[in-house]
Coordinates of C-alpha atoms in Angstrom, one line a residue:
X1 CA 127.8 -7.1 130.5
X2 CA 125.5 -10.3 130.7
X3 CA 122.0 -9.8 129.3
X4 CA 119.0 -10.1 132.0
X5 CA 117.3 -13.1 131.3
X6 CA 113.6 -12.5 130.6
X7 CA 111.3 -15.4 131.1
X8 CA 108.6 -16.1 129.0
X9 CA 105.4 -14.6 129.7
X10 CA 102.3 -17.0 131.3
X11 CA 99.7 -18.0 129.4
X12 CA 96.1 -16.4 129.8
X13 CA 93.8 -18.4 132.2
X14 CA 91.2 -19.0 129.3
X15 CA 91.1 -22.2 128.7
X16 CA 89.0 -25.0 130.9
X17 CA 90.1 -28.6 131.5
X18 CA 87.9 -31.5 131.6
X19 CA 88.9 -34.7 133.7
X20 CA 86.9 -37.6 132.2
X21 CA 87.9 -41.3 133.3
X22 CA 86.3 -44.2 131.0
X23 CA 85.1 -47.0 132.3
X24 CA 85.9 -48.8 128.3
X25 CA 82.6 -49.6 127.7
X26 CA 81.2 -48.1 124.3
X27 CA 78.0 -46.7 126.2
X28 CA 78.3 -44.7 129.2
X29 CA 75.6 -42.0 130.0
X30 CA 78.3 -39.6 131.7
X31 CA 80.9 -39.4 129.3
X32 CA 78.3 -39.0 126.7
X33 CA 76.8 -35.9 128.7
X34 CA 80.5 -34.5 129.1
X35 CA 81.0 -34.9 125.5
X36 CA 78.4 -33.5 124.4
X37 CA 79.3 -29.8 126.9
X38 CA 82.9 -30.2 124.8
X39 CA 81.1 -29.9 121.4
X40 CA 79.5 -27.1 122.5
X41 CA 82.6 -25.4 123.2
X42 CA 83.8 -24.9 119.8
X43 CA 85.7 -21.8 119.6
X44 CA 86.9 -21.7 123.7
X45 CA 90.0 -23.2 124.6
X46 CA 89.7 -26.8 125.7
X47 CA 91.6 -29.8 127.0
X48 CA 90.7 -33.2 127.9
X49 CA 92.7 -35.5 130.5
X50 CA 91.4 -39.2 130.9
X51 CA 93.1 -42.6 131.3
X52 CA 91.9 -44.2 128.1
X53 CA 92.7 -44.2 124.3
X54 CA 88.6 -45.2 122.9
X55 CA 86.2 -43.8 120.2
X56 CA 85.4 -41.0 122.0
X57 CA 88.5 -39.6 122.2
X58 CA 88.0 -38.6 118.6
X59 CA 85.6 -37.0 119.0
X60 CA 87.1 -34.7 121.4
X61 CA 89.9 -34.3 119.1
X62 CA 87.2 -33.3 116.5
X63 CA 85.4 -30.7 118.5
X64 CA 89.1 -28.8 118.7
X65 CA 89.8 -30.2 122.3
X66 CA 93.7 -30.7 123.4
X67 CA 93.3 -34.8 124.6
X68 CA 96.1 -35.8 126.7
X69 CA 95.5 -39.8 127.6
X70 CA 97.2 -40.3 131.3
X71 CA 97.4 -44.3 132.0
X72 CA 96.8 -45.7 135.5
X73 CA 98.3 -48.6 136.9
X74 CA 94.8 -50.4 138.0
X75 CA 91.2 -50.1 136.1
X76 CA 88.3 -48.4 136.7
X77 CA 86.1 -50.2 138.8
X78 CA 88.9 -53.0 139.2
X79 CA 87.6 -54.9 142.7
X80 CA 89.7 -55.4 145.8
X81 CA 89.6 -58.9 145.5
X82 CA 90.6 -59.6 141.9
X83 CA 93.4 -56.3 142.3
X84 CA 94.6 -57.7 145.5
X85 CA 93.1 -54.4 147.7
X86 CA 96.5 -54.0 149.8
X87 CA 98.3 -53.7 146.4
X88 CA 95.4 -51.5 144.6
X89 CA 95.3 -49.5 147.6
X90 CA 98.9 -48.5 146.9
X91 CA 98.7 -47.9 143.5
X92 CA 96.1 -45.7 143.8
X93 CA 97.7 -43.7 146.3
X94 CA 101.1 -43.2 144.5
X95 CA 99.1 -42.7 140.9
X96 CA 96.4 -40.0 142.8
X97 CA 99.6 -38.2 144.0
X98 CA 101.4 -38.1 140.3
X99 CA 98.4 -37.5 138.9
X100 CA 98.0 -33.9 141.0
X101 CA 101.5 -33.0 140.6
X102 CA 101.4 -33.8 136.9
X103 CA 98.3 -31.7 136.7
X104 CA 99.9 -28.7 138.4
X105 CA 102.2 -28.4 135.6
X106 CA 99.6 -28.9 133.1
X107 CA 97.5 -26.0 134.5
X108 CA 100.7 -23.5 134.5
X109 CA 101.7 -24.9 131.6
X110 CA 98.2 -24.1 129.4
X111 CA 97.0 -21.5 131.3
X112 CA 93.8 -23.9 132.6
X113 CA 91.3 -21.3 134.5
X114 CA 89.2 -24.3 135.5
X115 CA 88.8 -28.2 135.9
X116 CA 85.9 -29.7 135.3
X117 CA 85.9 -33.2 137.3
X118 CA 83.5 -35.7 135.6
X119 CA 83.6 -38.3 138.7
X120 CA 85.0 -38.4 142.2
X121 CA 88.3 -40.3 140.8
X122 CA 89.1 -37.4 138.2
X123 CA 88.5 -34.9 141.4
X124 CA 90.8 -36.7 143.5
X125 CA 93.7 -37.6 141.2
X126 CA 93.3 -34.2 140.1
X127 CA 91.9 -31.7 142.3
X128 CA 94.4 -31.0 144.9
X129 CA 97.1 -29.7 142.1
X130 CA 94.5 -27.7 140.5
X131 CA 94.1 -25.6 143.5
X132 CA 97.6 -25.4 144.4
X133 CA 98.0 -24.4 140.8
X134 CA 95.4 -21.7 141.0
X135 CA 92.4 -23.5 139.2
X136 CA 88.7 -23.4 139.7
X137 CA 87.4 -26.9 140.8
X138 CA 84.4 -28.1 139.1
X139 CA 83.2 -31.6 140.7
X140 CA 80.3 -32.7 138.3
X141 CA 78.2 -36.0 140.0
X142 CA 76.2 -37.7 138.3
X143 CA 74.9 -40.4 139.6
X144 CA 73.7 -41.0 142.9
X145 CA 74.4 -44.1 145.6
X146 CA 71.2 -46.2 146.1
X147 CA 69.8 -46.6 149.0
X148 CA 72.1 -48.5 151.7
X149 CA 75.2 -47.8 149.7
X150 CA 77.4 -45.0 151.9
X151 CA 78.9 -42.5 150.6
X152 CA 83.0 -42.4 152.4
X153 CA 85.0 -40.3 153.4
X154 CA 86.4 -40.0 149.9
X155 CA 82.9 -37.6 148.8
X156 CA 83.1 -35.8 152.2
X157 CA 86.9 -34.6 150.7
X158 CA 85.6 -34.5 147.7
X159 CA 82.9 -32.2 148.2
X160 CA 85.1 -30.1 150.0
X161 CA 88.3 -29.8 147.4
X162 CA 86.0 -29.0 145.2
X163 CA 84.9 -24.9 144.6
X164 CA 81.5 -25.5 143.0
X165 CA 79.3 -29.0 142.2
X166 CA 76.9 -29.5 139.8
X167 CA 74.3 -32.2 140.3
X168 CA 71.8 -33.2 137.8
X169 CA 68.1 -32.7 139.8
X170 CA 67.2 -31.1 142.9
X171 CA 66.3 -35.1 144.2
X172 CA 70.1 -35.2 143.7
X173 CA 70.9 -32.3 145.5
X174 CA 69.0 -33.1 148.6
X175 CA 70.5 -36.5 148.3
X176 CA 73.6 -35.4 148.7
X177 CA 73.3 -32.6 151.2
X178 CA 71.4 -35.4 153.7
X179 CA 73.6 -38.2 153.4
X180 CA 77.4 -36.3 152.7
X181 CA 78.6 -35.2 156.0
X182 CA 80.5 -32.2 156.2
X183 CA 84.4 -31.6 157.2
X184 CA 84.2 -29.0 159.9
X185 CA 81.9 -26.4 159.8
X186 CA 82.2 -25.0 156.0
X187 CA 78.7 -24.9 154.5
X188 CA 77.9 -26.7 151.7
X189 CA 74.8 -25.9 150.2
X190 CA 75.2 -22.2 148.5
X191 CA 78.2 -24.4 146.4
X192 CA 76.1 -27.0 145.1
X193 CA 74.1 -26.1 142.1
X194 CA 71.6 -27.8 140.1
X195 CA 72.3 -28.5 136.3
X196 CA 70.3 -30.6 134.5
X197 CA 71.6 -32.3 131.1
X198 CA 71.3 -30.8 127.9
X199 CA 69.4 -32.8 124.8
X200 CA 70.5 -32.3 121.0
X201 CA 66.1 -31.9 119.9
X202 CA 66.9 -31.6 116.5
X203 CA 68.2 -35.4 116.5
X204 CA 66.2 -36.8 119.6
X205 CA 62.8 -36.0 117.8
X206 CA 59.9 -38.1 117.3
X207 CA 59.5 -39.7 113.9
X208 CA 56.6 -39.1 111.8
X209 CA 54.3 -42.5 111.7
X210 CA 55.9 -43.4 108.3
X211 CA 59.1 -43.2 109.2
X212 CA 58.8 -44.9 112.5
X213 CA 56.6 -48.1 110.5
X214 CA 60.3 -47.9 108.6
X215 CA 62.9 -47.9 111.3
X216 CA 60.8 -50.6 113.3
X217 CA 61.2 -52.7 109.9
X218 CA 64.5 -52.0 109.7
X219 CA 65.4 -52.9 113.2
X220 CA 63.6 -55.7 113.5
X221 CA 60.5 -54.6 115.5
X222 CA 57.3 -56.5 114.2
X223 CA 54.4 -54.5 113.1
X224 CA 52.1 -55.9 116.2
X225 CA 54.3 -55.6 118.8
X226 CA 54.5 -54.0 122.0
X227 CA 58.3 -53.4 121.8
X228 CA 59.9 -52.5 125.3
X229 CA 63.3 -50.7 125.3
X230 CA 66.0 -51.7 128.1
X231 CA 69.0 -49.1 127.2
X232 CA 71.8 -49.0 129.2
X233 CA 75.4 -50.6 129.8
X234 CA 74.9 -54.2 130.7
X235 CA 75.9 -54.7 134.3
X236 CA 74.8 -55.5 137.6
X237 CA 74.0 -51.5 138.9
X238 CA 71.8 -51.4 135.6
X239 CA 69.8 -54.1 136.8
X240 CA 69.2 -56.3 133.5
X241 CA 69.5 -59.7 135.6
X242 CA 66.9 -59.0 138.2
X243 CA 64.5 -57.7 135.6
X244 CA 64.7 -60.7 133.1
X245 CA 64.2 -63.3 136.4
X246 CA 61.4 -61.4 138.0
X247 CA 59.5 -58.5 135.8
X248 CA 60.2 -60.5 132.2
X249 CA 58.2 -63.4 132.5
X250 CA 55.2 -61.2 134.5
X251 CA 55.1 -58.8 131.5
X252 CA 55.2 -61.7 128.8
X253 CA 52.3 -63.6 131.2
X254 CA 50.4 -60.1 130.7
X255 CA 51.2 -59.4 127.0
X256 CA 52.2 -61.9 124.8
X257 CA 52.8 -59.7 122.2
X258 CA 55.7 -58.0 123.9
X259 CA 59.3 -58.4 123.7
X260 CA 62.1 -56.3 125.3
X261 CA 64.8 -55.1 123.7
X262 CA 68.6 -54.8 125.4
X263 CA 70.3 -51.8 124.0
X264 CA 73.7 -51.8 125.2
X265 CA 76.7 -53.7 125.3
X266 CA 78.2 -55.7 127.9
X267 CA 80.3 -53.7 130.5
X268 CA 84.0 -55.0 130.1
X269 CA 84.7 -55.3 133.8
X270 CA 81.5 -57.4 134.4
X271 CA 81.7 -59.7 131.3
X272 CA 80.3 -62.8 133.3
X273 CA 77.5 -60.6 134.2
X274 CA 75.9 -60.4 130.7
X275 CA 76.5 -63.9 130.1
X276 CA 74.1 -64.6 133.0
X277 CA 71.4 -62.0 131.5
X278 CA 71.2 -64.3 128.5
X279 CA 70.7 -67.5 130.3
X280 CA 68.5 -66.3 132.7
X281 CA 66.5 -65.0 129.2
X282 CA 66.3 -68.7 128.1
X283 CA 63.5 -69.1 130.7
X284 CA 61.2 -66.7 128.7
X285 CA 61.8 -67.8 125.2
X286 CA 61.2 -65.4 122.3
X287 CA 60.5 -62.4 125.2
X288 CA 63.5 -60.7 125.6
X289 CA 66.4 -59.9 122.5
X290 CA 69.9 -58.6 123.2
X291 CA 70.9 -56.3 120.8
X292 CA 74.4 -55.0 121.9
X293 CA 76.0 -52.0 121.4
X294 CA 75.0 -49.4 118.8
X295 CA 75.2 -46.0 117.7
X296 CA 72.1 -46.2 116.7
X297 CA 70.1 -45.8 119.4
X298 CA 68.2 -42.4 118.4
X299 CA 66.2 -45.0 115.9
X300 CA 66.0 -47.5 119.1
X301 CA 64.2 -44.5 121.1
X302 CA 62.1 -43.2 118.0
X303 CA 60.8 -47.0 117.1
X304 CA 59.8 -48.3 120.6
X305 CA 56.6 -48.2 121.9
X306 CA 58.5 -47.8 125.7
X307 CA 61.5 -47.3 127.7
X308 CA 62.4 -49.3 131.2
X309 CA 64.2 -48.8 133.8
X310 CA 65.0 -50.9 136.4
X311 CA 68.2 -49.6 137.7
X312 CA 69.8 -50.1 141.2
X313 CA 70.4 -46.3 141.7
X314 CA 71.0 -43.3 139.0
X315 CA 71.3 -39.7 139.2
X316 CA 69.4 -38.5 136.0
X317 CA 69.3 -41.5 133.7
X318 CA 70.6 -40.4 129.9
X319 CA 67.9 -43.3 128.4
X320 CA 64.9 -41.1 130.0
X321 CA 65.6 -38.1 128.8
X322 CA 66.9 -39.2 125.3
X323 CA 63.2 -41.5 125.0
X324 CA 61.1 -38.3 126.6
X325 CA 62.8 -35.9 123.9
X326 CA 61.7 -38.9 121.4
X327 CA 58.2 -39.0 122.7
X328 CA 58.6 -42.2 124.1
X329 CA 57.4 -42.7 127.6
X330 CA 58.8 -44.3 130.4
X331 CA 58.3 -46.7 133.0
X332 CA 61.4 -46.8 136.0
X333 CA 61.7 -47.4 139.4
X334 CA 61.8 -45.1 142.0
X335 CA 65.7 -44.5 141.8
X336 CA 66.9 -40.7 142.0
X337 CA 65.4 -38.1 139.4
X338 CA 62.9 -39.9 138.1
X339 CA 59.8 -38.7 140.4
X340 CA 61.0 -35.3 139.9
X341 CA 60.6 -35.8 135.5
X342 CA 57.9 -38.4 134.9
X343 CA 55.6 -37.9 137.6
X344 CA 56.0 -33.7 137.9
X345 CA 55.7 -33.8 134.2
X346 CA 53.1 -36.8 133.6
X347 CA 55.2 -37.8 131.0
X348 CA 55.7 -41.7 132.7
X349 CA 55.3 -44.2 135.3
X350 CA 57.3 -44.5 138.6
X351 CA 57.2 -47.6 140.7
X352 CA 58.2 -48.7 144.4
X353 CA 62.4 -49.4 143.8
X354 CA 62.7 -52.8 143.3
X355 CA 59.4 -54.0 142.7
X356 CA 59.7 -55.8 139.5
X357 CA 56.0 -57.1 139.8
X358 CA 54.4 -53.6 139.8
X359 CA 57.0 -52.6 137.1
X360 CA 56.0 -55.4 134.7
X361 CA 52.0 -54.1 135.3
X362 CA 52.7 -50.8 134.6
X363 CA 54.5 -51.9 131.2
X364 CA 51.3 -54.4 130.3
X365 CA 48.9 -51.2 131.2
X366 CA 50.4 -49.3 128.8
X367 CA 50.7 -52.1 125.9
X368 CA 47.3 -52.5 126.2
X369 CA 46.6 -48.6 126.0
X370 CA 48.4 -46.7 122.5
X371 CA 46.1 -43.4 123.3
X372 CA 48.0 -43.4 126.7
X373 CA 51.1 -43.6 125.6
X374 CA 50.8 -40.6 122.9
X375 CA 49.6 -38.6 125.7
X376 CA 52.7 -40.0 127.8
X377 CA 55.1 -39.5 124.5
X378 CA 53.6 -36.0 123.6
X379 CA 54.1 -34.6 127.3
X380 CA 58.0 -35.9 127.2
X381 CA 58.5 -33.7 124.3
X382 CA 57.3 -31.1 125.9
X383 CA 58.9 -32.1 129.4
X384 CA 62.4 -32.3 127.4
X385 CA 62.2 -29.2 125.8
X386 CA 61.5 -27.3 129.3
X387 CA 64.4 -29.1 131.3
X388 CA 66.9 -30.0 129.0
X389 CA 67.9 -26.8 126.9
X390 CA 71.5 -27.5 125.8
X391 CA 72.3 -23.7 125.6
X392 CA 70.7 -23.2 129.5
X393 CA 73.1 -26.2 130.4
X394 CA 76.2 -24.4 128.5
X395 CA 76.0 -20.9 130.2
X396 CA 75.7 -22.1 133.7
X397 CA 78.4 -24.6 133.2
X398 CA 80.4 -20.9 131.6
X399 CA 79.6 -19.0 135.0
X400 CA 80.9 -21.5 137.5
X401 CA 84.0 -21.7 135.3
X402 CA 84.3 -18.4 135.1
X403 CA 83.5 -18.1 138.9
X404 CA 80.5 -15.8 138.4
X405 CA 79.0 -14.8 141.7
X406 CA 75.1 -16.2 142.3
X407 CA 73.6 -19.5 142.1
X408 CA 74.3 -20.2 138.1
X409 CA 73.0 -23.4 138.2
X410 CA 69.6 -22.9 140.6
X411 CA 68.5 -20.2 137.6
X412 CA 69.0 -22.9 135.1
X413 CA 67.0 -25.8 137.2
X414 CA 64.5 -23.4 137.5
X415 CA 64.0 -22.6 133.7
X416 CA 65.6 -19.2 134.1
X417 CA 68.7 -18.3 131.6
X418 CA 71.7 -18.7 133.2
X419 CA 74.0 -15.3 133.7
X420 CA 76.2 -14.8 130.6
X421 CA 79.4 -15.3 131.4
X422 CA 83.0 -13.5 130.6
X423 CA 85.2 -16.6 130.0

């Protein structure tokens, strides 16, 4: 008599997946933010899928995550003129259709409760075979489209596939529900929850006087002067290149004692881009100082007397609330989030989007006032430590994956502890 064969047994749906696609570039805001929620996970069982081998991927490994590195056939952010668009098209559409079957299996195979999406390229390659695969869908935006730009029919899907999104402000949450049009009648709104980034304050402090007289040594910072910050990627959505022709040479008119300083490396698929930044900066000689990529940009926030930025569009920028938790204030432009931290929390200046004039006058007001920018840097602190609890962040991201009835997110943008959570 045969012997029944007895399959093997499922695994528990305890573990959550993350979807991260790298742009390459060393500094990027989002997959920082993701990779800092992994960290915190230590303990849960985690797995990361991206399209990349980089640096980061390390650290993932170190924080106990399962990495599995999925290639593409095309690059992020790849244009549809130098891809050839009829061929990219293609390729995206067989590789979005792999991906989701691929991901099926990986979901069965690991016993993945839910996905957490970190852009709408990981929700669509991945998305439709969570669900089919029994999955919760996390779609976590975090940026939003300036002004003009439209968002397609892609985000209406998106939003939709999609069981819960987090955004990063309630700006970003009206954004969206104004300008994404729904598929059909399903309401959107009770699924879209507001959770703002969470900020490590025991290394994004403010330095003690001595210590910051050190690092400004150290980093080249001279003792007189008014040193501006400009962190972020290098490319054309950050802005650099309209800043250096039109604020930089207002600012150094203003101040002659200031110079700003470019954090941030060149973004890979833009590489002409920064090579323009620096020849437009010829014009203003001795004003403005690229600096590249580093990892140490703490000591960038903690020596500068100010942050900029001048941005085509963001969703919560990562360089304002890394220079508020440093007591560093912060002039920006009107892009998303940034009236709803600096002015709400007179912790920095907002100007008109895309008035570099009134951007480079609100620098020179505060180089010529230090008492204003303590009282700017001491009410960031105190601004960071009220929106940006890491721990507030962690348990409403553990209720949507657990699926916890209640608006999760909504308690934690309004300061309230978020709902423990089972999973």
């Amino acid at each position: 008599m045969r012997a029944k064969a007895v399959s093997a047994p499922a695994p528990a749906r305890d573990a959550v997946c993350f979807v991260v696609f790298q742009a390459g570039s060393e500094a990027d805001g989002g997959v920082e933010s993701v990779t800092q929620i992994i960290e915190r996970l230590r303990g849960r069982r985690v797995l990361v899928v991206t399209q990349l081998e980089t640096a980061v991927n390390d650290r993932w490994r170190r924080a106990g995550a399962e990495v599995h590195v999925w290639t593409l056939p095309y690059s992020m952010g790849s244009s549809r003129r130098r891809a050839g668009w009829r061929d990219g098209r293609a390729a995206r559409a067989l590789s979005t259709a792999a991906t989701n079957l691929r991901f099926a299996r990986l979901v069965r195979a690991r016993g993945v409760r839910a996905a957490h999406c970190n852009d709408i390229l990981a929700l669509l390659h991945v998305g439709f075979g969570a669900r089919a695969a029994g999955a919760r869908v996390i779609f976590n935006v975090r940026a939003a489209k300036p002004a003009g730009e439209r968002y397609g029919l892609r985000w209406r899907v998106g939003r939709h596939l999609a069981h819960d999104t987090a955004v990063l402000s309630e700006e970003m949450r009206a954004d969206l529900l104004d300008r994404v049009r729904p598929l059909g009648r399903r309401p959107l709104g009770e699924r879209l929850h507001v959770i703002r980034t969470g900020v490590d304050q025991a290394r994004l402090r403010p330095a003690a006087d001595e210590a910051r007289a050190a690092l400004r040594r150290s980093l080249g910072i001279a003792p007189e002067e008014f040193a501006v910050g400009y962190v972020a990627v290098v490319n054309g959505r950050k802005g650099q290149l309209a800043f250096i022709q039109h604020a930089l040479p207002a600012l150094r008119q203003a101040r002659p004692d200031a110079r700003v300083h470019f954090v941030g490396g060149p973004d890979p698929r833009e590489p002409e881009y920064a090579d323009a930044c620096r020849r437009a900066a010829e014009a203003s000689p001795g004003a403005a100082r690229f600096v590249g990529f580093t990892p140490a940009v703490v000591e960038w926030y903690q020596a500068l007397d100010a942050v900029v930025l001048a941005s085509r569009g963001e969703g919560l920028a990562r360089c304002m609330v890394e220079s508020l938790a440093c007591g560093t204030p912060v002039v920006s432009f009107d892009v998303c989030s940034a009236r709803e931290v600096l002015e709400a929390h007179g912790c920095g200046v907002v100007v008109p989007q895309g008035d570099h004039a009134a951007l480079a006058a609100a620098l020179a007001a505060l180089g010529r006032d230090p008492a204003l920018r303590r009282r700017l840097g001491a009410r960031g602190v105190e601004a960071a430590r009220e929106l940006f609890d890491p721990e507030r962040m962690i348990g409403a991201y553990l209720a949507l994956y657990a699926g916890s009835e209640g608006g999760a997110g909504r308690a934690q943008a309004a300061g309230k502890p978020a709902p423990e959570a089972s999973w």
